[in-house]
Amino acid sequence: MEQRKKGSAIATCLSLLYVAVALALLLGVCGYCYPEFAQKARQVLGGWEDGAVQQAFGTLADGLEAGRPVKETLSDTVEVFFRAAP
């Protein structure tokens, strides 16, 4: 079995960092040049205010914060998610 070189882990991390920065810059330029793209990306990444996922997450967070049983909280969350889904 080959042994990994010490520099390979650092090189991998730097490569991943480079790709992440490049993608962030690309999205930034697209958002600046195409404002409708930026608005759509915000909607997809942030979700809608009254979206099913946010409502279900709110139900889950409220139930767990109140100390309700996990099984009951999860069943309420699933019910809210599928009831609110279009």
JSON list of C-alpha atoms in Angstrom, two decimals:
[
{"chain": "A", "resi": 1, "resn": "MET", "atom": "CA", "xyz": [0.00, 0.00, 0.00]},
{"chain": "A", "resi": 2, "resn": "GLU", "atom": "CA", "xyz": [1.30, 3.41, -0.90]},
{"chain": "A", "resi": 3, "resn": "GLN", "atom": "CA", "xyz": [1.92, 5.90, 1.83]},
{"chain": "A", "resi": 4, "resn": "ARG", "atom": "CA", "xyz": [0.43, 9.35, 1.48]},
{"chain": "A", "resi": 5, "resn": "LYS", "atom": "CA", "xyz": [2.83, 12.22, 1.29]},
{"chain": "A", "resi": 6, "resn": "LYS", "atom": "CA", "xyz": [2.59, 14.96, 3.92]},
{"chain": "A", "resi": 7, "resn": "GLY", "atom": "CA", "xyz": [1.98, 17.64, 1.34]},
{"chain": "A", "resi": 8, "resn": "SER", "atom": "CA", "xyz": [-0.99, 15.87, -0.19]},
{"chain": "A", "resi": 9, "resn": "ALA", "atom": "CA", "xyz": [-3.37, 16.76, 2.64]},
{"chain": "A", "resi": 10, "resn": "ILE", "atom": "CA", "xyz": [-2.38, 20.42, 2.49]},
{"chain": "A", "resi": 11, "resn": "ALA", "atom": "CA", "xyz": [-2.65, 20.43, -1.28]},
{"chain": "A", "resi": 12, "resn": "THR", "atom": "CA", "xyz": [-6.12, 18.88, -1.08]},
{"chain": "A", "resi": 13, "resn": "CYS", "atom": "CA", "xyz": [-7.32, 21.51, 1.40]},
{"chain": "A", "resi": 14, "resn": "LEU", "atom": "CA", "xyz": [-5.90, 24.33, -0.69]},
{"chain": "A", "resi": 15, "resn": "SER", "atom": "CA", "xyz": [-7.51, 22.91, -3.83]},
{"chain": "A", "resi": 16, "resn": "LEU", "atom": "CA", "xyz": [-10.91, 22.73, -2.13]},
{"chain": "A", "resi": 17, "resn": "LEU", "atom": "CA", "xyz": [-10.50, 26.28, -0.84]},
{"chain": "A", "resi": 18, "resn": "TYR", "atom": "CA", "xyz": [-9.57, 27.47, -4.33]},
{"chain": "A", "resi": 19, "resn": "VAL", "atom": "CA", "xyz": [-12.63, 25.85, -5.88]},
{"chain": "A", "resi": 20, "resn": "ALA", "atom": "CA", "xyz": [-14.93, 27.30, -3.18]},
{"chain": "A", "resi": 21, "resn": "VAL", "atom": "CA", "xyz": [-13.55, 30.81, -3.71]},
{"chain": "A", "resi": 22, "resn": "ALA", "atom": "CA", "xyz": [-13.85, 30.45, -7.47]},
{"chain": "A", "resi": 23, "resn": "LEU", "atom": "CA", "xyz": [-17.51, 29.37, -7.19]},
{"chain": "A", "resi": 24, "resn": "ALA", "atom": "CA", "xyz": [-18.27, 32.22, -4.78]},
{"chain": "A", "resi": 25, "resn": "LEU", "atom": "CA", "xyz": [-16.74, 34.74, -7.17]},
{"chain": "A", "resi": 26, "resn": "LEU", "atom": "CA", "xyz": [-18.62, 33.26, -10.12]},
{"chain": "A", "resi": 27, "resn": "LEU", "atom": "CA", "xyz": [-21.93, 33.47, -8.26]},
{"chain": "A", "resi": 28, "resn": "GLY", "atom": "CA", "xyz": [-21.11, 37.02, -7.18]},
{"chain": "A", "resi": 29, "resn": "VAL", "atom": "CA", "xyz": [-20.44, 38.13, -10.75]},
{"chain": "A", "resi": 30, "resn": "CYS", "atom": "CA", "xyz": [-23.61, 36.39, -12.01]},
{"chain": "A", "resi": 31, "resn": "GLY", "atom": "CA", "xyz": [-25.61, 38.05, -9.24]},
{"chain": "A", "resi": 32, "resn": "TYR", "atom": "CA", "xyz": [-24.22, 41.46, -10.13]},
{"chain": "A", "resi": 33, "resn": "CYS", "atom": "CA", "xyz": [-24.67, 41.12, -13.89]},
{"chain": "A", "resi": 34, "resn": "TYR", "atom": "CA", "xyz": [-28.02, 39.32, -13.75]},
{"chain": "A", "resi": 35, "resn": "PRO", "atom": "CA", "xyz": [-30.15, 40.69, -10.87]},
{"chain": "A", "resi": 36, "resn": "GLU", "atom": "CA", "xyz": [-33.03, 38.31, -11.67]},
{"chain": "A", "resi": 37, "resn": "PHE", "atom": "CA", "xyz": [-30.61, 35.41, -11.16]},
{"chain": "A", "resi": 38, "resn": "ALA", "atom": "CA", "xyz": [-29.63, 36.82, -7.77]},
{"chain": "A", "resi": 39, "resn": "GLN", "atom": "CA", "xyz": [-33.27, 37.14, -6.71]},
{"chain": "A", "resi": 40, "resn": "LYS", "atom": "CA", "xyz": [-34.03, 33.56, -7.76]},
{"chain": "A", "resi": 41, "resn": "ALA", "atom": "CA", "xyz": [-30.92, 32.28, -5.95]},
{"chain": "A", "resi": 42, "resn": "ARG", "atom": "CA", "xyz": [-31.99, 34.07, -2.75]},
{"chain": "A", "resi": 43, "resn": "GLN", "atom": "CA", "xyz": [-35.42, 32.46, -2.97]},
{"chain": "A", "resi": 44, "resn": "VAL", "atom": "CA", "xyz": [-33.97, 28.99, -3.50]},
{"chain": "A", "resi": 45, "resn": "LEU", "atom": "CA", "xyz": [-31.29, 29.28, -0.82]},
{"chain": "A", "resi": 46, "resn": "GLY", "atom": "CA", "xyz": [-33.33, 31.17, 1.74]},
{"chain": "A", "resi": 47, "resn": "GLY", "atom": "CA", "xyz": [-36.68, 29.59, 1.12]},
{"chain": "A", "resi": 48, "resn": "TRP", "atom": "CA", "xyz": [-39.99, 31.33, 1.06]},
{"chain": "A", "resi": 49, "resn": "GLU", "atom": "CA", "xyz": [-41.38, 32.99, 4.17]},
{"chain": "A", "resi": 50, "resn": "ASP", "atom": "CA", "xyz": [-44.45, 30.79, 4.25]},
{"chain": "A", "resi": 51, "resn": "GLY", "atom": "CA", "xyz": [-42.86, 27.70, 2.70]},
{"chain": "A", "resi": 52, "resn": "ALA", "atom": "CA", "xyz": [-43.72, 24.21, 3.88]},
{"chain": "A", "resi": 53, "resn": "VAL", "atom": "CA", "xyz": [-40.15, 23.51, 5.01]},
{"chain": "A", "resi": 54, "resn": "GLN", "atom": "CA", "xyz": [-40.00, 26.62, 7.20]},
{"chain": "A", "resi": 55, "resn": "GLN", "atom": "CA", "xyz": [-43.40, 25.91, 8.71]},
{"chain": "A", "resi": 56, "resn": "ALA", "atom": "CA", "xyz": [-42.42, 22.31, 9.46]},
{"chain": "A", "resi": 57, "resn": "PHE", "atom": "CA", "xyz": [-39.10, 23.38, 10.94]},
{"chain": "A", "resi": 58, "resn": "GLY", "atom": "CA", "xyz": [-40.88, 25.92, 13.12]},
{"chain": "A", "resi": 59, "resn": "THR", "atom": "CA", "xyz": [-43.21, 23.21, 14.38]},
{"chain": "A", "resi": 60, "resn": "LEU", "atom": "CA", "xyz": [-40.26, 20.93, 15.14]},
{"chain": "A", "resi": 61, "resn": "ALA", "atom": "CA", "xyz": [-38.32, 23.66, 16.95]},
{"chain": "A", "resi": 62, "resn": "ASP", "atom": "CA", "xyz": [-41.36, 24.77, 18.98]},
{"chain": "A", "resi": 63, "resn": "GLY", "atom": "CA", "xyz": [-42.19, 21.21, 20.00]},
{"chain": "A", "resi": 64, "resn": "LEU", "atom": "CA", "xyz": [-38.66, 20.36, 21.08]},
{"chain": "A", "resi": 65, "resn": "GLU", "atom": "CA", "xyz": [-38.30, 23.66, 22.92]},
{"chain": "A", "resi": 66, "resn": "ALA", "atom": "CA", "xyz": [-41.53, 23.01, 24.80]},
{"chain": "A", "resi": 67, "resn": "GLY", "atom": "CA", "xyz": [-40.21, 19.60, 25.92]},
{"chain": "A", "resi": 68, "resn": "ARG", "atom": "CA", "xyz": [-42.80, 17.54, 24.08]},
{"chain": "A", "resi": 69, "resn": "PRO", "atom": "CA", "xyz": [-41.95, 13.92, 23.22]},
{"chain": "A", "resi": 70, "resn": "VAL", "atom": "CA", "xyz": [-39.82, 13.56, 20.09]},
{"chain": "A", "resi": 71, "resn": "LYS", "atom": "CA", "xyz": [-42.15, 11.02, 18.45]},
{"chain": "A", "resi": 72, "resn": "GLU", "atom": "CA", "xyz": [-45.16, 13.30, 18.85]},
{"chain": "A", "resi": 73, "resn": "THR", "atom": "CA", "xyz": [-43.21, 16.34, 17.67]},
{"chain": "A", "resi": 74, "resn": "LEU", "atom": "CA", "xyz": [-41.93, 14.53, 14.58]},
{"chain": "A", "resi": 75, "resn": "SER", "atom": "CA", "xyz": [-45.40, 13.31, 13.64]},
{"chain": "A", "resi": 76, "resn": "ASP", "atom": "CA", "xyz": [-46.75, 16.87, 13.98]},
{"chain": "A", "resi": 77, "resn": "THR", "atom": "CA", "xyz": [-43.86, 18.15, 11.86]},
{"chain": "A", "resi": 78, "resn": "VAL", "atom": "CA", "xyz": [-44.53, 15.64, 9.08]},
{"chain": "A", "resi": 79, "resn": "GLU", "atom": "CA", "xyz": [-48.23, 16.48, 9.17]},
{"chain": "A", "resi": 80, "resn": "VAL", "atom": "CA", "xyz": [-47.51, 20.21, 8.86]},
{"chain": "A", "resi": 81, "resn": "PHE", "atom": "CA", "xyz": [-45.01, 19.61, 6.05]},
{"chain": "A", "resi": 82, "resn": "PHE", "atom": "CA", "xyz": [-47.33, 17.52, 3.91]},
{"chain": "A", "resi": 83, "resn": "ARG", "atom": "CA", "xyz": [-50.41, 19.62, 4.68]},
{"chain": "A", "resi": 84, "resn": "ALA", "atom": "CA", "xyz": [-48.59, 22.82, 3.66]},
{"chain": "A", "resi": 85, "resn": "ALA", "atom": "CA", "xyz": [-47.00, 21.28, 0.55]},
{"chain": "A", "resi": 86, "resn": "PRO", "atom": "CA", "xyz": [-48.71, 22.25, -2.72]}
]
